Every structure is written in structure tokens, then in C-alpha cells.
mmCIF file of C-alpha atoms in Angstrom:
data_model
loop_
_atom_site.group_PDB
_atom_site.id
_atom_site.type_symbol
_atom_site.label_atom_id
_atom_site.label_comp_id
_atom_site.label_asym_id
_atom_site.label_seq_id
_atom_site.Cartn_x
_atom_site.Cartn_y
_atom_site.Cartn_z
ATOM 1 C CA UNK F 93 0.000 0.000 0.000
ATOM 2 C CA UNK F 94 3.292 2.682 0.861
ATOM 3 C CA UNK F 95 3.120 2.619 -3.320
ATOM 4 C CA UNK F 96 -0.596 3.275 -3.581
ATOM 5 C CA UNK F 97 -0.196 6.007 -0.846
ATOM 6 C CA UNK F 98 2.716 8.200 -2.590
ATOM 7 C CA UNK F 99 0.693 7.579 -6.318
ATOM 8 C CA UNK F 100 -2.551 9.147 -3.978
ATOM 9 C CA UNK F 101 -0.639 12.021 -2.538
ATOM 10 C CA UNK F 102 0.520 12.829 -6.455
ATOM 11 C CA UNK F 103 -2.680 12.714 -8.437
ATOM 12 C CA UNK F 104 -4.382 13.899 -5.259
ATOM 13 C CA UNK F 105 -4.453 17.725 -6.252
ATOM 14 C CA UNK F 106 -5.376 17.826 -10.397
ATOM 15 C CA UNK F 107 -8.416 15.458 -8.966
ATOM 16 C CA UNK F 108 -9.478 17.945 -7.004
ATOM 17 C CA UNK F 109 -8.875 20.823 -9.217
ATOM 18 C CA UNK F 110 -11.049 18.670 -11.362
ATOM 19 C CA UNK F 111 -13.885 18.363 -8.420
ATOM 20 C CA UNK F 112 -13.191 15.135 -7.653
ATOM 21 C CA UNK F 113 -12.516 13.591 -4.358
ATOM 22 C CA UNK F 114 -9.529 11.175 -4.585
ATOM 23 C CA UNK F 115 -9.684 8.265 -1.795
ATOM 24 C CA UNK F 116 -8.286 4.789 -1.789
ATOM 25 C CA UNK F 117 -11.841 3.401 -2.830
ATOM 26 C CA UNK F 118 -11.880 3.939 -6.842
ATOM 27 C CA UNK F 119 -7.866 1.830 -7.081
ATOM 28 C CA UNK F 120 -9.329 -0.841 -4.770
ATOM 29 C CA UNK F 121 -12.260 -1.273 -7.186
ATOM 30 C CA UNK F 122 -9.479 -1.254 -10.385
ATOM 31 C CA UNK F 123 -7.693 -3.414 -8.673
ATOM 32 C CA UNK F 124 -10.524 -5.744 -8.031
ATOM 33 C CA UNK F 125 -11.693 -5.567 -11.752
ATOM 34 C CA UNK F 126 -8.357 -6.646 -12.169
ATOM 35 C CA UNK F 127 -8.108 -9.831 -10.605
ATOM 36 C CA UNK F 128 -11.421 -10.467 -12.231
ATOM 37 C CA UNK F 129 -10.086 -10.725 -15.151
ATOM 38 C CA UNK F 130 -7.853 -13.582 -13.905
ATOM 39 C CA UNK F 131 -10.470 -15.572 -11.949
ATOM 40 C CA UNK F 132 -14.059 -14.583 -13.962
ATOM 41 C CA UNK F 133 -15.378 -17.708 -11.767
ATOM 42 C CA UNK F 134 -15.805 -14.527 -9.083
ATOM 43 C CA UNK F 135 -17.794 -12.645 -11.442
ATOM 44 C CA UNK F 136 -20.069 -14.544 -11.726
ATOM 45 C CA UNK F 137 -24.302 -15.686 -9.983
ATOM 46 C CA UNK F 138 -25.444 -19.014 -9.094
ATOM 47 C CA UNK F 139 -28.948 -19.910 -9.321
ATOM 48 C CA UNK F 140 -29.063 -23.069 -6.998
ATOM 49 C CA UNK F 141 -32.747 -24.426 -8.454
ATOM 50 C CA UNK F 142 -31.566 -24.289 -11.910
ATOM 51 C CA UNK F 143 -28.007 -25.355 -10.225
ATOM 52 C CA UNK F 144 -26.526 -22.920 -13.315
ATOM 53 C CA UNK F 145 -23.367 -20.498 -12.991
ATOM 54 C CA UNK F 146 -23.587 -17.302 -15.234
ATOM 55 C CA UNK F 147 -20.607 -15.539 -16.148
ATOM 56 C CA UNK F 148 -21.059 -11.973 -16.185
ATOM 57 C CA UNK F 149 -18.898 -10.563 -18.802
ATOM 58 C CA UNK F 150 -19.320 -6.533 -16.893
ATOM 59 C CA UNK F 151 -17.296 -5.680 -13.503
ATOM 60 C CA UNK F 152 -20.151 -4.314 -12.109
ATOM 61 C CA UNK F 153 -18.593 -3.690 -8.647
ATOM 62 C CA UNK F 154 -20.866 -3.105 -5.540
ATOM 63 C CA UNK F 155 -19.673 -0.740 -2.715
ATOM 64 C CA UNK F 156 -21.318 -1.259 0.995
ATOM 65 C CA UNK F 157 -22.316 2.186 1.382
ATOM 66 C CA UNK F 158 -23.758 3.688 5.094
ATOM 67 C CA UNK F 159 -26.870 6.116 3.769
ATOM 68 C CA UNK F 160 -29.572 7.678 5.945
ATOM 69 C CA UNK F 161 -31.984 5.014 4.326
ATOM 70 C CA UNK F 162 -29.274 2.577 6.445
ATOM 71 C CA UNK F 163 -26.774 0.128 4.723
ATOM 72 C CA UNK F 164 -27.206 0.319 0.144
ATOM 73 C CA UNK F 165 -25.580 -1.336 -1.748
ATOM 74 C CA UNK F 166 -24.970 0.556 -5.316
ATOM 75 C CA UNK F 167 -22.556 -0.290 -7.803
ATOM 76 C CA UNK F 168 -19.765 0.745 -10.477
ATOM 77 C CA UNK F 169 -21.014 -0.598 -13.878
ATOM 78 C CA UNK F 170 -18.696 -1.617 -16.464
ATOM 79 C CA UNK F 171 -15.315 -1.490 -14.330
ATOM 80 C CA UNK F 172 -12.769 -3.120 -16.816
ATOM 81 C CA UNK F 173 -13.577 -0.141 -18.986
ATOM 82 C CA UNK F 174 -13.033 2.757 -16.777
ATOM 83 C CA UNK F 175 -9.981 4.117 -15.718
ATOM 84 C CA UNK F 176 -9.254 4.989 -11.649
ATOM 85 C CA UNK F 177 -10.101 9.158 -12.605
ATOM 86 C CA UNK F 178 -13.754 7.555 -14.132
ATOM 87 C CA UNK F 179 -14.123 5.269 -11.362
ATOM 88 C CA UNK F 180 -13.573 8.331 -8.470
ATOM 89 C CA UNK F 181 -16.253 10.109 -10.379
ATOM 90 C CA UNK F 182 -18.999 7.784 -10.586
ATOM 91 C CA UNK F 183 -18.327 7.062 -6.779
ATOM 92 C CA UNK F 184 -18.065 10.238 -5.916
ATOM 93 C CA UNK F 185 -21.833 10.726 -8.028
ATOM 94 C CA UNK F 186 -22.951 7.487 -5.714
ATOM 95 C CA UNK F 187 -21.740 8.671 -2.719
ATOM 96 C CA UNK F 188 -23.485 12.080 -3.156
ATOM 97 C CA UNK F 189 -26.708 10.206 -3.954
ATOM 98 C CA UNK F 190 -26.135 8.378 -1.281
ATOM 99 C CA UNK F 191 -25.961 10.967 1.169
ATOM 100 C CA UNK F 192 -29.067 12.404 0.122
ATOM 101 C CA UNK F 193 -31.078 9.239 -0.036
ATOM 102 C CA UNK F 194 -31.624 9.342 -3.897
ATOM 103 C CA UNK F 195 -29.338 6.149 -4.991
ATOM 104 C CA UNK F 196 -32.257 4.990 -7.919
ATOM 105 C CA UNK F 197 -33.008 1.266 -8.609
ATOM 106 C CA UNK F 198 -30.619 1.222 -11.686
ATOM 107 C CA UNK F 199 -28.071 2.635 -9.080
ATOM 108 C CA UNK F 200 -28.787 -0.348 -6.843
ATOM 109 C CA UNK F 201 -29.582 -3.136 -9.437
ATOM 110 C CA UNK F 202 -26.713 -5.451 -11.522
ATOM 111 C CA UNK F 203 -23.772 -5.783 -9.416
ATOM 112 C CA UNK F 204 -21.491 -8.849 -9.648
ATOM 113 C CA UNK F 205 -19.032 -8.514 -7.420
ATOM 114 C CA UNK F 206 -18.947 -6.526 -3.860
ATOM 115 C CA UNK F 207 -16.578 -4.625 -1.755
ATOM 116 C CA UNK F 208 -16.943 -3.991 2.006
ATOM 117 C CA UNK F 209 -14.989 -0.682 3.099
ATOM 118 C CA UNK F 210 -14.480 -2.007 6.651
ATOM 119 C CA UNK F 211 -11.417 0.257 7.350
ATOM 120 C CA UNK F 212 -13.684 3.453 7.116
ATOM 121 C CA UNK F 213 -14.897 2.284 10.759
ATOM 122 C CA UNK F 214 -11.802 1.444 11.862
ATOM 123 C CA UNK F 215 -12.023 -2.812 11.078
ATOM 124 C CA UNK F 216 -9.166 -4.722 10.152
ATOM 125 C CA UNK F 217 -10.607 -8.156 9.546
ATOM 126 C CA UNK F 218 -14.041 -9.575 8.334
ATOM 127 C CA UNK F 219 -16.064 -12.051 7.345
ATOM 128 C CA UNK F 220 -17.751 -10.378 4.639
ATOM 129 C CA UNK F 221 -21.722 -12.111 3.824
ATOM 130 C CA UNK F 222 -22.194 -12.458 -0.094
ATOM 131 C CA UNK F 223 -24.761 -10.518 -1.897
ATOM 132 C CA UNK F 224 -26.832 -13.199 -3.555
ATOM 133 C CA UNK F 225 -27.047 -13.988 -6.369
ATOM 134 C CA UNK F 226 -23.146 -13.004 -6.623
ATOM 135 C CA UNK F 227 -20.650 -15.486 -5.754
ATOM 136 C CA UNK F 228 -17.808 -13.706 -3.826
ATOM 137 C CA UNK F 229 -17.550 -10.621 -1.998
ATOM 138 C CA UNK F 230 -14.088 -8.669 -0.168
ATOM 139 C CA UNK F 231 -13.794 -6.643 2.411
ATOM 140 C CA UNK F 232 -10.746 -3.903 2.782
ATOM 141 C CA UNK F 233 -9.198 -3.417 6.400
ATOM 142 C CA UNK F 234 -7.640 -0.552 8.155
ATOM 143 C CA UNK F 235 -4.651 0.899 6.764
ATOM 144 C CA UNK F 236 -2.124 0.615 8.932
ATOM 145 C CA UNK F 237 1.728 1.102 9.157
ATOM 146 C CA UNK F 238 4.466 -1.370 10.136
ATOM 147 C CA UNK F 239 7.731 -1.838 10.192
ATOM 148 C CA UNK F 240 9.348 -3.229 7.347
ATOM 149 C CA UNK F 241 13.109 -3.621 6.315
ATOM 150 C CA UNK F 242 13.935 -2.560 2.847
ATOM 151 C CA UNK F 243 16.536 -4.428 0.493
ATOM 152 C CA UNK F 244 19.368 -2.634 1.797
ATOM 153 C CA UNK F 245 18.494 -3.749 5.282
ATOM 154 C CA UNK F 246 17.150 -0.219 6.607
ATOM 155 C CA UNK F 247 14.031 -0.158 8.914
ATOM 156 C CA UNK F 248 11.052 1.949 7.427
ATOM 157 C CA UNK F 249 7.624 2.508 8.083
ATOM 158 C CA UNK F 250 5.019 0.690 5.435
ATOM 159 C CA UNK F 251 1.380 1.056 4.602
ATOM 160 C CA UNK F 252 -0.648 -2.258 4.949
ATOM 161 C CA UNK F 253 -3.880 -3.360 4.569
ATOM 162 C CA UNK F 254 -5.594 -6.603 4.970
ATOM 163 C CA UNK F 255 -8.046 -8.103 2.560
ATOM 164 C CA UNK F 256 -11.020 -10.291 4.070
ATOM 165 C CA UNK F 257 -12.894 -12.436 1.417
ATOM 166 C CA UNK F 258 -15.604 -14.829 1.297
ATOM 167 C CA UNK F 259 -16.849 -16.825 -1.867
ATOM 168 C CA UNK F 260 -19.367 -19.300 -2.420
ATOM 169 C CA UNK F 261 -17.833 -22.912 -2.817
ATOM 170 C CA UNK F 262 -20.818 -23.936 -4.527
ATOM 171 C CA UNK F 263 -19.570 -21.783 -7.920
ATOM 172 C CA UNK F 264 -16.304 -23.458 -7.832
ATOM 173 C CA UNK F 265 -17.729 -27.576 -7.797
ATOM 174 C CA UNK F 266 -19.952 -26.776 -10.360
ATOM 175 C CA UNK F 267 -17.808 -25.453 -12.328
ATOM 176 C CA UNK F 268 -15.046 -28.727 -12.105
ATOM 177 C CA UNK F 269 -17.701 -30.715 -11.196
#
């Protein structure tokens, strides 16, 4: 994460000349569309009567979002195709809509994989519960800093975060099965 942090801290300033609020959240969800792309089996639903697994060819990633209509859970549509800068916008656009208790069902609808900003309340560890019909869902810890030695053997601080995860077994026996 010390990476993420100093790439943050640089892009940090045109985004908000630009209006944009800059947090951790829109590289998480990059990142996540990511390692999609190398394990679609977690993009995916399971309908257990028709015992089917659909692979969704959109990132649609969900964020847990805290509203005054309690706990939403609106998503990011089409994440493989948006940059970090496009993501941050249509979060920030969420997050405002959030706020004020407008998120629509289009908002809300769709998602195929989810994202549980646990951190933001101070939580290092989960166990994150799935959003039916989706398969697999991760949950992002505190960041904290520890002590780490470089490669030249110097003691430095170092920005960490753990990653909780939980994914339905059921999508994986089908699928070898």
C-alpha cells in the first residue's frame, strides 16, 4: 500500500482541481476488476434451483455504502472499462446520492461482485456475507503502518492493509464438477 499512498498524494491535487474527491476506494475497485479478469469464476451468480453459474462478462462492482436510508448497496457498472479518474467520479456521483437518499433502482440493481470498506470504521478483519445472487464478496481493512526492512536492510515505516474475502464454494464444484 506505501506505493498506492505516494501515487494518492501525487494525483491527489489535479483530482481535485477537477472536483473530484480522490480516496483509496476507486484503485481498490481497479484493482478488483483486475483480478477479475484472472479468476471470472468470481464474477459470476449461481442460481441453486436451476443449479446454473452465469458468467457476467461486466465488472459491475458493488460498494457497501452507510446512507440515511441505512446500509445500500450501489454499484460501479462496467469497471474493466473505466480508468481509476472515471471510477472516483462515478463514486463520488454514488456517494453524493447516497448521502441524500436518492441512490435509484438502476443505481442499486446489476452488481457482480462486492466490496466492504471495513477500514472506514476502523475494522481490520471480516467475514464479509455475499450478496446473492453473486458469488464472492471482499472486504478492505484498516490501513495501517508497520515496520518493514527494505533491500538494503534499513528499517522503514510501510502502509498495509488486509483483505477479508468470502466466496461461495458452490460456484467453484460446479464449475469442475
Amino acid at each position: 500500500m506505501s506505493q498506492l499512498v505516494r501515487l494518492r498524494a501525487e494525483l491527489r491535487e489535479a483530482c481535485l482541481a477537477r472536483g473530484i474527491k480522490l480516496s483509496y476506494m476507486p484503485f481498490m475497485v481497479k484493482a478488483a476488476s483486475m483480478a477479475l479478469l484472472h479468476f471470472p469464476i468470481l464474477n459470476s451468480s449461481i442460481d441453486t434451483v436451476a443449479e446454473t453459474i452465469t458468467y457476467k462478462a461486466s465488472h459491475n462492482i458493488a460498494l457497501a455504502m452507510d446512507t440515511p436510508l441505512g446500509l445500500m448497496v450501489p454499484n460501479i457498472k462496467g469497471v474493466q472499462g473505466l480508468s481509476v479518474f472515471e471510477i472516483a467520479i462515478e463514486l463520488n456521483r454514488l456517494q453524493q446520492l447516497g448521502s441524500a437518499g436518492k441512490l435509484s433502482t438502476a443505481d442499486l440493481s446489476g452488481g457482480t461482485f462486492s466490496l466492504s470498506n471495513i477500514g472506514s470504521i476502523g475494522g481490520t478483519y471480516a467475514k464479509p456475507v455475499i450478496l446473492s445472487p453473486q458469488v464472492a464478496i471482499g472486504a478492505l481493512g484498516k490501513m495501517v503502518t508497520v515496520p518493514r526492512y527494505s533491500s538494503s536492510g534499513e528499517l522503514k515505516p510501510a502502509q498495509m492493509m488486509y483483505v477479508s474475502w468470502s466466496a461461495d464454494h458452490r460456484s467453484e464444484e460446479r464449475r469442475v464438477g
